[in-house]
mmCIF file with all atom_site columns, C-alpha atoms in Angstrom:
data_model
loop_
_atom_site.group_PDB
_atom_site.id
_atom_site.type_symbol
_atom_site.label_atom_id
_atom_site.label_alt_id
_atom_site.label_comp_id
_atom_site.label_asym_id
_atom_site.label_entity_id
_atom_site.label_seq_id
_atom_site.pdbx_PDB_ins_code
_atom_site.Cartn_x
_atom_site.Cartn_y
_atom_site.Cartn_z
_atom_site.occupancy
_atom_site.B_iso_or_equiv
_atom_site.pdbx_formal_charge
_atom_site.auth_seq_id
_atom_site.auth_comp_id
_atom_site.auth_asym_id
_atom_site.auth_atom_id
_atom_site.pdbx_PDB_model_num
ATOM 1   C CA . UNK A 1 1   ? 7.867   16.354  -9.369  1.00 47.00 ? 59  UNK A CA 1
ATOM 2   C CA . UNK A 1 2   ? 6.413   15.298  -5.946  1.00 54.00 ? 60  UNK A CA 1
ATOM 3   C CA . UNK A 1 3   ? 5.883   18.253  -3.306  1.00 58.00 ? 61  UNK A CA 1
ATOM 4   C CA . UNK A 1 4   ? 4.965   16.413  -0.301  1.00 76.00 ? 62  UNK A CA 1
ATOM 5   C CA . UNK A 1 5   ? 3.393   13.731  1.093   1.00 84.00 ? 63  UNK A CA 1
ATOM 6   C CA . UNK A 1 6   ? 0.167   13.122  2.993   1.00 81.00 ? 64  UNK A CA 1
ATOM 7   C CA . UNK A 1 7   ? -1.126  10.492  5.096   1.00 78.00 ? 65  UNK A CA 1
ATOM 8   C CA . UNK A 1 8   ? -4.454  9.014   5.085   1.00 65.00 ? 66  UNK A CA 1
ATOM 9   C CA . UNK A 1 9   ? -6.595  9.026   8.109   1.00 45.00 ? 67  UNK A CA 1
ATOM 10  C CA . UNK A 1 10  ? -10.102 7.547   8.472   1.00 34.00 ? 68  UNK A CA 1
ATOM 11  C CA . UNK A 1 11  ? -10.321 7.704   4.413   1.00 36.00 ? 69  UNK A CA 1
ATOM 12  C CA . UNK A 1 12  ? -9.335  11.253  4.225   1.00 38.00 ? 70  UNK A CA 1
ATOM 13  C CA . UNK A 1 13  ? -6.504  11.265  1.486   1.00 40.00 ? 71  UNK A CA 1
ATOM 14  C CA . UNK A 1 14  ? -4.425  13.319  -0.229  1.00 37.00 ? 72  UNK A CA 1
ATOM 15  C CA . UNK A 1 15  ? -1.664  13.797  -2.708  1.00 37.00 ? 73  UNK A CA 1
ATOM 16  C CA . UNK A 1 16  ? 0.679   16.257  -4.268  1.00 44.00 ? 74  UNK A CA 1
ATOM 17  C CA . UNK A 1 17  ? 2.345   17.179  -7.130  1.00 40.00 ? 75  UNK A CA 1
ATOM 18  C CA . UNK A 1 18  ? -1.007  17.729  -9.815  1.00 39.00 ? 76  UNK A CA 1
ATOM 19  C CA . UNK A 1 19  ? -0.490  18.814  -13.470 1.00 38.00 ? 77  UNK A CA 1
ATOM 20  C CA . UNK A 1 20  ? -1.208  22.594  -14.233 1.00 38.00 ? 78  UNK A CA 1
ATOM 21  C CA . UNK A 1 21  ? -4.531  22.106  -15.505 1.00 41.00 ? 79  UNK A CA 1
ATOM 22  C CA . UNK A 1 22  ? -7.144  24.868  -13.804 1.00 43.00 ? 80  UNK A CA 1
ATOM 23  C CA . UNK A 1 23  ? -8.718  23.455  -10.516 1.00 41.00 ? 81  UNK A CA 1
ATOM 24  C CA . UNK A 1 24  ? -12.143 23.710  -11.892 1.00 42.00 ? 82  UNK A CA 1
ATOM 25  C CA . UNK A 1 25  ? -11.716 21.892  -14.939 1.00 47.00 ? 83  UNK A CA 1
ATOM 26  C CA . UNK A 1 26  ? -14.391 19.508  -15.722 1.00 50.00 ? 84  UNK A CA 1
ATOM 27  C CA . UNK A 1 27  ? -13.971 15.943  -15.608 1.00 48.00 ? 85  UNK A CA 1
ATOM 28  C CA . UNK A 1 28  ? -12.066 14.462  -18.736 1.00 50.00 ? 86  UNK A CA 1
ATOM 29  C CA . UNK A 1 29  ? -14.086 12.239  -21.250 1.00 44.00 ? 87  UNK A CA 1
ATOM 30  C CA . UNK A 1 30  ? -13.156 8.884   -21.644 1.00 43.00 ? 88  UNK A CA 1
ATOM 31  C CA . UNK A 1 31  ? -13.187 7.601   -25.211 1.00 46.00 ? 89  UNK A CA 1
ATOM 32  C CA . UNK A 1 32  ? -14.543 3.812   -25.718 1.00 45.00 ? 90  UNK A CA 1
ATOM 33  C CA . UNK A 1 33  ? -12.029 1.360   -26.547 1.00 44.00 ? 91  UNK A CA 1
ATOM 34  C CA . UNK A 1 34  ? -12.158 0.338   -30.043 1.00 47.00 ? 92  UNK A CA 1
ATOM 35  C CA . UNK A 1 35  ? -13.147 -3.113  -30.607 1.00 47.00 ? 93  UNK A CA 1
ATOM 36  C CA . UNK A 1 36  ? -9.386  -3.721  -32.178 1.00 48.00 ? 94  UNK A CA 1
ATOM 37  C CA . UNK A 1 37  ? -7.833  -2.642  -29.122 1.00 44.00 ? 95  UNK A CA 1
ATOM 38  C CA . UNK A 1 38  ? -6.179  -5.288  -27.031 1.00 45.00 ? 96  UNK A CA 1
ATOM 39  C CA . UNK A 1 39  ? -7.419  -5.966  -23.729 1.00 49.00 ? 97  UNK A CA 1
ATOM 40  C CA . UNK A 1 40  ? -4.607  -5.445  -20.997 1.00 47.00 ? 98  UNK A CA 1
ATOM 41  C CA . UNK A 1 41  ? -3.978  -8.393  -18.838 1.00 51.00 ? 99  UNK A CA 1
ATOM 42  C CA . UNK A 1 42  ? -5.759  -7.648  -15.311 1.00 46.00 ? 100 UNK A CA 1
ATOM 43  C CA . UNK A 1 43  ? -3.890  -8.256  -12.172 1.00 49.00 ? 101 UNK A CA 1
ATOM 44  C CA . UNK A 1 44  ? -5.772  -9.934  -8.999  1.00 48.00 ? 102 UNK A CA 1
ATOM 45  C CA . UNK A 1 45  ? -6.010  -7.747  -5.788  1.00 46.00 ? 103 UNK A CA 1
ATOM 46  C CA . UNK A 1 46  ? -2.786  -10.033 -4.639  1.00 47.00 ? 104 UNK A CA 1
ATOM 47  C CA . UNK A 1 47  ? -0.889  -8.956  -7.196  1.00 52.00 ? 105 UNK A CA 1
ATOM 48  C CA . UNK A 1 48  ? -1.825  -5.550  -7.171  1.00 48.00 ? 106 UNK A CA 1
ATOM 49  C CA . UNK A 1 49  ? -1.199  -5.140  -3.339  1.00 50.00 ? 107 UNK A CA 1
ATOM 50  C CA . UNK A 1 50  ? 2.639   -6.527  -4.324  1.00 50.00 ? 108 UNK A CA 1
ATOM 51  C CA . UNK A 1 51  ? 5.542   -4.062  -3.096  1.00 53.00 ? 109 UNK A CA 1
ATOM 52  C CA . UNK A 1 52  ? 6.582   -3.121  -6.376  1.00 54.00 ? 110 UNK A CA 1
ATOM 53  C CA . UNK A 1 53  ? 10.615  -2.240  -6.931  1.00 52.00 ? 111 UNK A CA 1
ATOM 54  C CA . UNK A 1 54  ? 11.900  1.005   -6.995  1.00 63.00 ? 112 UNK A CA 1
ATOM 55  C CA . UNK A 1 55  ? 15.436  2.446   -6.190  1.00 79.00 ? 113 UNK A CA 1
ATOM 56  C CA . UNK A 1 56  ? 14.028  4.644   -3.514  1.00 87.00 ? 114 UNK A CA 1
ATOM 57  C CA . UNK A 1 57  ? 14.696  3.486   0.057   1.00 92.00 ? 115 UNK A CA 1
ATOM 58  C CA . UNK A 1 58  ? 11.646  4.515   1.356   1.00 93.00 ? 116 UNK A CA 1
ATOM 59  C CA . UNK A 1 59  ? 11.920  3.376   4.760   1.00 93.00 ? 117 UNK A CA 1
ATOM 60  C CA . UNK A 1 60  ? 14.967  5.662   5.298   1.00 94.00 ? 118 UNK A CA 1
ATOM 61  C CA . UNK A 1 61  ? 12.991  8.262   3.727   1.00 94.00 ? 119 UNK A CA 1
ATOM 62  C CA . UNK A 1 62  ? 10.377  8.030   5.993   1.00 95.00 ? 120 UNK A CA 1
ATOM 63  C CA . UNK A 1 63  ? 12.257  7.147   9.234   1.00 95.00 ? 121 UNK A CA 1
ATOM 64  C CA . UNK A 1 64  ? 10.002  5.626   11.274  1.00 97.00 ? 122 UNK A CA 1
ATOM 65  C CA . UNK A 1 65  ? 11.216  3.898   14.641  1.00 96.00 ? 123 UNK A CA 1
ATOM 66  C CA . UNK A 1 66  ? 12.551  0.614   14.598  1.00 96.00 ? 124 UNK A CA 1
ATOM 67  C CA . UNK A 1 67  ? 9.556   -2.173  14.490  1.00 96.00 ? 125 UNK A CA 1
ATOM 68  C CA . UNK A 1 68  ? 8.070   -0.546  11.680  1.00 98.00 ? 126 UNK A CA 1
ATOM 69  C CA . UNK A 1 69  ? 8.016   -2.035  8.098   1.00 97.00 ? 127 UNK A CA 1
ATOM 70  C CA . UNK A 1 70  ? 7.913   0.432   5.252   1.00 97.00 ? 128 UNK A CA 1
ATOM 71  C CA . UNK A 1 71  ? 7.259   -0.890  1.840   1.00 94.00 ? 129 UNK A CA 1
ATOM 72  C CA . UNK A 1 72  ? 5.473   0.416   -1.625  1.00 93.00 ? 130 UNK A CA 1
ATOM 73  C CA . UNK A 1 73  ? 1.542   0.026   -2.395  1.00 92.00 ? 131 UNK A CA 1
ATOM 74  C CA . UNK A 1 74  ? -1.517  0.040   -0.155  1.00 91.00 ? 132 UNK A CA 1
ATOM 75  C CA . UNK A 1 75  ? -2.881  -3.119  1.090   1.00 91.00 ? 133 UNK A CA 1
ATOM 76  C CA . UNK A 1 76  ? -5.870  -4.580  0.658   1.00 91.00 ? 134 UNK A CA 1
ATOM 77  C CA . UNK A 1 77  ? -8.449  -5.942  -2.141  1.00 89.00 ? 135 UNK A CA 1
ATOM 78  C CA . UNK A 1 78  ? -9.842  -2.779  -3.189  1.00 89.00 ? 136 UNK A CA 1
ATOM 79  C CA . UNK A 1 79  ? -7.637  0.019   -1.703  1.00 89.00 ? 137 UNK A CA 1
ATOM 80  C CA . UNK A 1 80  ? -8.867  3.571   -0.960  1.00 83.00 ? 138 UNK A CA 1
ATOM 81  C CA . UNK A 1 81  ? -9.593  6.286   -2.969  1.00 83.00 ? 139 UNK A CA 1
ATOM 82  C CA . UNK A 1 82  ? -11.535 9.632   -3.157  1.00 85.00 ? 140 UNK A CA 1
ATOM 83  C CA . UNK A 1 83  ? -12.633 12.403  -5.675  1.00 91.00 ? 141 UNK A CA 1
ATOM 84  C CA . UNK A 1 84  ? -11.875 16.143  -5.178  1.00 94.00 ? 142 UNK A CA 1
ATOM 85  C CA . UNK A 1 85  ? -15.548 17.546  -6.001  1.00 95.00 ? 143 UNK A CA 1
ATOM 86  C CA . UNK A 1 86  ? -15.332 20.517  -4.528  1.00 96.00 ? 144 UNK A CA 1
ATOM 87  C CA . UNK A 1 87  ? -12.779 23.549  -6.055  1.00 95.00 ? 145 UNK A CA 1
ATOM 88  C CA . UNK A 1 88  ? -9.988  25.234  -4.256  1.00 92.00 ? 146 UNK A CA 1
ATOM 89  C CA . UNK A 1 89  ? -9.142  21.922  -2.229  1.00 95.00 ? 147 UNK A CA 1
ATOM 90  C CA . UNK A 1 90  ? -6.043  22.511  -0.051  1.00 94.00 ? 148 UNK A CA 1
ATOM 91  C CA . UNK A 1 91  ? -4.518  20.206  2.622   1.00 92.00 ? 149 UNK A CA 1
ATOM 92  C CA . UNK A 1 92  ? -1.233  20.179  4.522   1.00 94.00 ? 150 UNK A CA 1
ATOM 93  C CA . UNK A 1 93  ? 1.198   17.664  3.396   1.00 94.00 ? 151 UNK A CA 1
ATOM 94  C CA . UNK A 1 94  ? 4.401   16.869  4.707   1.00 95.00 ? 152 UNK A CA 1
ATOM 95  C CA . UNK A 1 95  ? 8.182   16.996  3.559   1.00 94.00 ? 153 UNK A CA 1
ATOM 96  C CA . UNK A 1 96  ? 8.752   13.313  4.241   1.00 93.00 ? 154 UNK A CA 1
ATOM 97  C CA . UNK A 1 97  ? 6.083   9.984   5.162   1.00 95.00 ? 155 UNK A CA 1
ATOM 98  C CA . UNK A 1 98  ? 6.488   10.308  8.851   1.00 95.00 ? 156 UNK A CA 1
ATOM 99  C CA . UNK A 1 99  ? 3.394   11.465  11.301  1.00 95.00 ? 157 UNK A CA 1
ATOM 100 C CA . UNK A 1 100 ? 6.352   13.291  13.280  1.00 95.00 ? 158 UNK A CA 1
ATOM 101 C CA . UNK A 1 101 ? 7.052   15.483  10.488  1.00 95.00 ? 159 UNK A CA 1
ATOM 102 C CA . UNK A 1 102 ? 5.276   18.780  10.479  1.00 95.00 ? 160 UNK A CA 1
ATOM 103 C CA . UNK A 1 103 ? 2.243   19.289  8.041   1.00 95.00 ? 161 UNK A CA 1
ATOM 104 C CA . UNK A 1 104 ? 3.449   22.710  6.773   1.00 94.00 ? 162 UNK A CA 1
ATOM 105 C CA . UNK A 1 105 ? 3.382   22.295  3.195   1.00 94.00 ? 163 UNK A CA 1
ATOM 106 C CA . UNK A 1 106 ? 0.172   23.400  1.329   1.00 94.00 ? 164 UNK A CA 1
ATOM 107 C CA . UNK A 1 107 ? -1.003  21.199  -1.598  1.00 92.00 ? 165 UNK A CA 1
ATOM 108 C CA . UNK A 1 108 ? -3.587  22.347  -3.795  1.00 91.00 ? 166 UNK A CA 1
ATOM 109 C CA . UNK A 1 109 ? -5.674  19.599  -5.377  1.00 92.00 ? 167 UNK A CA 1
ATOM 110 C CA . UNK A 1 110 ? -7.698  19.953  -8.775  1.00 93.00 ? 168 UNK A CA 1
ATOM 111 C CA . UNK A 1 111 ? -11.095 19.893  -8.644  1.00 95.00 ? 169 UNK A CA 1
ATOM 112 C CA . UNK A 1 112 ? -12.460 16.330  -10.133 1.00 95.00 ? 170 UNK A CA 1
ATOM 113 C CA . UNK A 1 113 ? -8.806  14.805  -9.727  1.00 94.00 ? 171 UNK A CA 1
ATOM 114 C CA . UNK A 1 114 ? -9.413  10.969  -8.430  1.00 92.00 ? 172 UNK A CA 1
ATOM 115 C CA . UNK A 1 115 ? -6.557  9.873   -6.852  1.00 92.00 ? 173 UNK A CA 1
ATOM 116 C CA . UNK A 1 116 ? -6.620  6.342   -6.679  1.00 91.00 ? 174 UNK A CA 1
ATOM 117 C CA . UNK A 1 117 ? -3.957  3.397   -7.002  1.00 93.00 ? 175 UNK A CA 1
ATOM 118 C CA . UNK A 1 118 ? -5.563  1.779   -9.926  1.00 92.00 ? 176 UNK A CA 1
ATOM 119 C CA . UNK A 1 119 ? -6.226  5.287   -11.347 1.00 94.00 ? 177 UNK A CA 1
ATOM 120 C CA . UNK A 1 120 ? -2.688  4.650   -13.767 1.00 95.00 ? 178 UNK A CA 1
ATOM 121 C CA . UNK A 1 121 ? -3.129  8.071   -15.689 1.00 95.00 ? 179 UNK A CA 1
ATOM 122 C CA . UNK A 1 122 ? -3.814  10.111  -12.414 1.00 94.00 ? 180 UNK A CA 1
ATOM 123 C CA . UNK A 1 123 ? -0.686  8.193   -10.807 1.00 94.00 ? 181 UNK A CA 1
ATOM 124 C CA . UNK A 1 124 ? 1.502   8.253   -13.667 1.00 95.00 ? 182 UNK A CA 1
ATOM 125 C CA . UNK A 1 125 ? 0.804   12.213  -14.496 1.00 93.00 ? 183 UNK A CA 1
ATOM 126 C CA . UNK A 1 126 ? 1.184   13.355  -11.168 1.00 92.00 ? 184 UNK A CA 1
ATOM 127 C CA . UNK A 1 127 ? 4.086   10.651  -10.084 1.00 92.00 ? 185 UNK A CA 1
ATOM 128 C CA . UNK A 1 128 ? 2.216   9.509   -7.294  1.00 93.00 ? 186 UNK A CA 1
ATOM 129 C CA . UNK A 1 129 ? 3.910   6.868   -5.182  1.00 93.00 ? 187 UNK A CA 1
ATOM 130 C CA . UNK A 1 130 ? 1.747   4.743   -2.625  1.00 94.00 ? 188 UNK A CA 1
ATOM 131 C CA . UNK A 1 131 ? 3.624   3.199   0.264   1.00 94.00 ? 189 UNK A CA 1
ATOM 132 C CA . UNK A 1 132 ? 2.505   1.487   3.744   1.00 95.00 ? 190 UNK A CA 1
ATOM 133 C CA . UNK A 1 133 ? 4.081   1.838   7.084   1.00 97.00 ? 191 UNK A CA 1
ATOM 134 C CA . UNK A 1 134 ? 2.914   -1.349  9.502   1.00 97.00 ? 192 UNK A CA 1
ATOM 135 C CA . UNK A 1 135 ? 3.888   -1.637  12.926  1.00 97.00 ? 193 UNK A CA 1
ATOM 136 C CA . UNK A 1 136 ? 5.388   -5.167  12.921  1.00 97.00 ? 194 UNK A CA 1
ATOM 137 C CA . UNK A 1 137 ? 3.498   -7.322  15.188  1.00 96.00 ? 195 UNK A CA 1
ATOM 138 C CA . UNK A 1 138 ? 5.088   -11.101 16.676  1.00 97.00 ? 196 UNK A CA 1
ATOM 139 C CA . UNK A 1 139 ? 2.663   -14.048 15.744  1.00 97.00 ? 197 UNK A CA 1
ATOM 140 C CA . UNK A 1 140 ? 3.561   -16.799 17.626  1.00 98.00 ? 198 UNK A CA 1
ATOM 141 C CA . UNK A 1 141 ? 2.967   -20.561 16.811  1.00 98.00 ? 199 UNK A CA 1
ATOM 142 C CA . UNK A 1 142 ? 1.192   -22.769 19.045  1.00 98.00 ? 200 UNK A CA 1
ATOM 143 C CA . UNK A 1 143 ? 1.868   -26.027 17.360  1.00 97.00 ? 201 UNK A CA 1
ATOM 144 C CA . UNK A 1 144 ? 3.717   -27.474 14.493  1.00 98.00 ? 202 UNK A CA 1
ATOM 145 C CA . UNK A 1 145 ? 2.888   -26.753 10.831  1.00 96.00 ? 203 UNK A CA 1
ATOM 146 C CA . UNK A 1 146 ? 3.645   -27.080 7.209   1.00 96.00 ? 204 UNK A CA 1
ATOM 147 C CA . UNK A 1 147 ? 2.332   -24.332 5.152   1.00 96.00 ? 205 UNK A CA 1
ATOM 148 C CA . UNK A 1 148 ? 2.658   -23.777 1.481   1.00 94.00 ? 206 UNK A CA 1
ATOM 149 C CA . UNK A 1 149 ? 4.085   -20.091 -0.057  1.00 94.00 ? 207 UNK A CA 1
ATOM 150 C CA . UNK A 1 150 ? 4.646   -18.791 -3.110  1.00 92.00 ? 208 UNK A CA 1
ATOM 151 C CA . UNK A 1 151 ? 8.073   -18.644 -4.605  1.00 88.00 ? 209 UNK A CA 1
ATOM 152 C CA . UNK A 1 152 ? 9.210   -15.710 -6.462  1.00 86.00 ? 210 UNK A CA 1
ATOM 153 C CA . UNK A 1 153 ? 9.673   -18.295 -9.398  1.00 88.00 ? 211 UNK A CA 1
ATOM 154 C CA . UNK A 1 154 ? 6.174   -18.457 -9.296  1.00 86.00 ? 212 UNK A CA 1
ATOM 155 C CA . UNK A 1 155 ? 5.994   -21.806 -7.559  1.00 91.00 ? 213 UNK A CA 1
ATOM 156 C CA . UNK A 1 156 ? 4.982   -23.439 -4.023  1.00 93.00 ? 214 UNK A CA 1
ATOM 157 C CA . UNK A 1 157 ? 7.519   -24.141 -1.391  1.00 93.00 ? 215 UNK A CA 1
ATOM 158 C CA . UNK A 1 158 ? 6.692   -25.248 1.952   1.00 95.00 ? 216 UNK A CA 1
ATOM 159 C CA . UNK A 1 159 ? 7.639   -23.716 5.051   1.00 95.00 ? 217 UNK A CA 1
ATOM 160 C CA . UNK A 1 160 ? 8.091   -26.078 8.212   1.00 97.00 ? 218 UNK A CA 1
ATOM 161 C CA . UNK A 1 161 ? 7.185   -24.311 11.348  1.00 97.00 ? 219 UNK A CA 1
ATOM 162 C CA . UNK A 1 162 ? 7.642   -25.569 15.160  1.00 98.00 ? 220 UNK A CA 1
ATOM 163 C CA . UNK A 1 163 ? 5.473   -24.677 18.003  1.00 98.00 ? 221 UNK A CA 1
ATOM 164 C CA . UNK A 1 164 ? 6.924   -21.613 19.645  1.00 98.00 ? 222 UNK A CA 1
ATOM 165 C CA . UNK A 1 165 ? 8.667   -20.353 16.463  1.00 98.00 ? 223 UNK A CA 1
ATOM 166 C CA . UNK A 1 166 ? 7.526   -16.783 15.835  1.00 98.00 ? 224 UNK A CA 1
ATOM 167 C CA . UNK A 1 167 ? 6.783   -15.308 12.619  1.00 98.00 ? 225 UNK A CA 1
ATOM 168 C CA . UNK A 1 168 ? 6.883   -10.956 12.082  1.00 98.00 ? 226 UNK A CA 1
ATOM 169 C CA . UNK A 1 169 ? 3.686   -9.630  10.270  1.00 98.00 ? 227 UNK A CA 1
ATOM 170 C CA . UNK A 1 170 ? 5.069   -6.936  8.131   1.00 97.00 ? 228 UNK A CA 1
ATOM 171 C CA . UNK A 1 171 ? 1.977   -6.157  5.906   1.00 96.00 ? 229 UNK A CA 1
ATOM 172 C CA . UNK A 1 172 ? -1.190  -7.066  4.385   1.00 95.00 ? 230 UNK A CA 1
ATOM 173 C CA . UNK A 1 173 ? -1.444  -7.615  0.752   1.00 94.00 ? 231 UNK A CA 1
ATOM 174 C CA . UNK A 1 174 ? -5.020  -8.939  -0.552  1.00 93.00 ? 232 UNK A CA 1
ATOM 175 C CA . UNK A 1 175 ? -6.992  -11.782 -0.710  1.00 93.00 ? 233 UNK A CA 1
ATOM 176 C CA . UNK A 1 176 ? -6.211  -13.202 2.558   1.00 94.00 ? 234 UNK A CA 1
ATOM 177 C CA . UNK A 1 177 ? -2.363  -12.810 2.167   1.00 95.00 ? 235 UNK A CA 1
ATOM 178 C CA . UNK A 1 178 ? 0.493   -11.246 4.112   1.00 96.00 ? 236 UNK A CA 1
ATOM 179 C CA . UNK A 1 179 ? 3.530   -10.908 4.116   1.00 97.00 ? 237 UNK A CA 1
ATOM 180 C CA . UNK A 1 180 ? 5.495   -12.410 7.448   1.00 98.00 ? 238 UNK A CA 1
ATOM 181 C CA . UNK A 1 181 ? 9.580   -12.358 7.972   1.00 97.00 ? 239 UNK A CA 1
ATOM 182 C CA . UNK A 1 182 ? 10.852  -15.595 9.699   1.00 97.00 ? 240 UNK A CA 1
ATOM 183 C CA . UNK A 1 183 ? 14.791  -16.212 10.742  1.00 96.00 ? 241 UNK A CA 1
ATOM 184 C CA . UNK A 1 184 ? 15.641  -13.367 7.912   1.00 94.00 ? 242 UNK A CA 1
ATOM 185 C CA . UNK A 1 185 ? 13.485  -14.045 5.170   1.00 95.00 ? 243 UNK A CA 1
ATOM 186 C CA . UNK A 1 186 ? 9.856   -12.838 4.162   1.00 96.00 ? 244 UNK A CA 1
ATOM 187 C CA . UNK A 1 187 ? 7.198   -14.750 2.912   1.00 97.00 ? 245 UNK A CA 1
ATOM 188 C CA . UNK A 1 188 ? 3.518   -14.167 1.422   1.00 96.00 ? 246 UNK A CA 1
ATOM 189 C CA . UNK A 1 189 ? 1.430   -16.466 3.695   1.00 97.00 ? 247 UNK A CA 1
ATOM 190 C CA . UNK A 1 190 ? -2.421  -17.099 3.672   1.00 95.00 ? 248 UNK A CA 1
ATOM 191 C CA . UNK A 1 191 ? -3.694  -15.674 7.225   1.00 95.00 ? 249 UNK A CA 1
ATOM 192 C CA . UNK A 1 192 ? -6.526  -18.413 6.995   1.00 95.00 ? 250 UNK A CA 1
ATOM 193 C CA . UNK A 1 193 ? -3.293  -20.782 7.419   1.00 94.00 ? 251 UNK A CA 1
ATOM 194 C CA . UNK A 1 194 ? -2.311  -19.289 11.067  1.00 96.00 ? 252 UNK A CA 1
ATOM 195 C CA . UNK A 1 195 ? -5.596  -18.314 12.275  1.00 92.00 ? 253 UNK A CA 1
ATOM 196 C CA . UNK A 1 196 ? -5.996  -21.755 14.318  1.00 93.00 ? 254 UNK A CA 1
ATOM 197 C CA . UNK A 1 197 ? -2.346  -22.612 14.972  1.00 96.00 ? 255 UNK A CA 1
ATOM 198 C CA . UNK A 1 198 ? -1.099  -18.805 16.117  1.00 97.00 ? 256 UNK A CA 1
ATOM 199 C CA . UNK A 1 199 ? -1.996  -15.914 18.274  1.00 96.00 ? 257 UNK A CA 1
ATOM 200 C CA . UNK A 1 200 ? -2.457  -13.912 15.136  1.00 95.00 ? 258 UNK A CA 1
ATOM 201 C CA . UNK A 1 201 ? -4.806  -10.808 15.580  1.00 92.00 ? 259 UNK A CA 1
ATOM 202 C CA . UNK A 1 202 ? -5.395  -9.324  12.352  1.00 82.00 ? 260 UNK A CA 1
ATOM 203 C CA . UNK A 1 203 ? -7.600  -6.599  14.287  1.00 82.00 ? 261 UNK A CA 1
ATOM 204 C CA . UNK A 1 204 ? -4.281  -5.400  16.149  1.00 86.00 ? 262 UNK A CA 1
ATOM 205 C CA . UNK A 1 205 ? -2.597  -4.560  13.046  1.00 92.00 ? 263 UNK A CA 1
ATOM 206 C CA . UNK A 1 206 ? -1.642  -0.709  12.856  1.00 94.00 ? 264 UNK A CA 1
ATOM 207 C CA . UNK A 1 207 ? -0.745  0.829   9.626   1.00 94.00 ? 265 UNK A CA 1
ATOM 208 C CA . UNK A 1 208 ? -0.136  4.371   8.348   1.00 95.00 ? 266 UNK A CA 1
ATOM 209 C CA . UNK A 1 209 ? -0.988  5.247   4.404   1.00 93.00 ? 267 UNK A CA 1
ATOM 210 C CA . UNK A 1 210 ? 0.863   7.810   2.680   1.00 94.00 ? 268 UNK A CA 1
ATOM 211 C CA . UNK A 1 211 ? 0.765   9.181   -0.690  1.00 91.00 ? 269 UNK A CA 1
#
């Protein structure tokens, strides 16, 4: 069961809900896969960056103010992670993923634990959830444009935009794609498509990553 939420700041990450293994347990040996073992399908960074379906309303749980988008998963081609090398490491967590919430919940992290969204045994064993809160940024089109965007069915559709249209930057995914809101819908758009025809400035994006 999740005990607390911790905010990732300057690559300093933390998580709670670790199993009952002793803190000084050495790293477990990983068995070599057998030659007959089936190969797991490898997802692209773009696919991994996609928000996952969940019954939990993390936006309501986080209670960020209006103008923030809260979604599951961490952005980026290679999401950050960390390994706990020292024994007896304890960090201060929060009861909910909001920076205004007091960090009053102590979380002890087991030695040698590897916290990373791709480390599925750790994610499953500790019942970890990764979410990101992104401050929404308006992106204004400088000229008309026809942009191809992927559909939920796996195909492509054309989004017709006019000069002066305003998109809302909601979050980064991976491999250059980000989620934008427009006219009440959300679209995965390659930022390169907007670079020369809008005032998009990806360096101005503010986000909080929680686990």
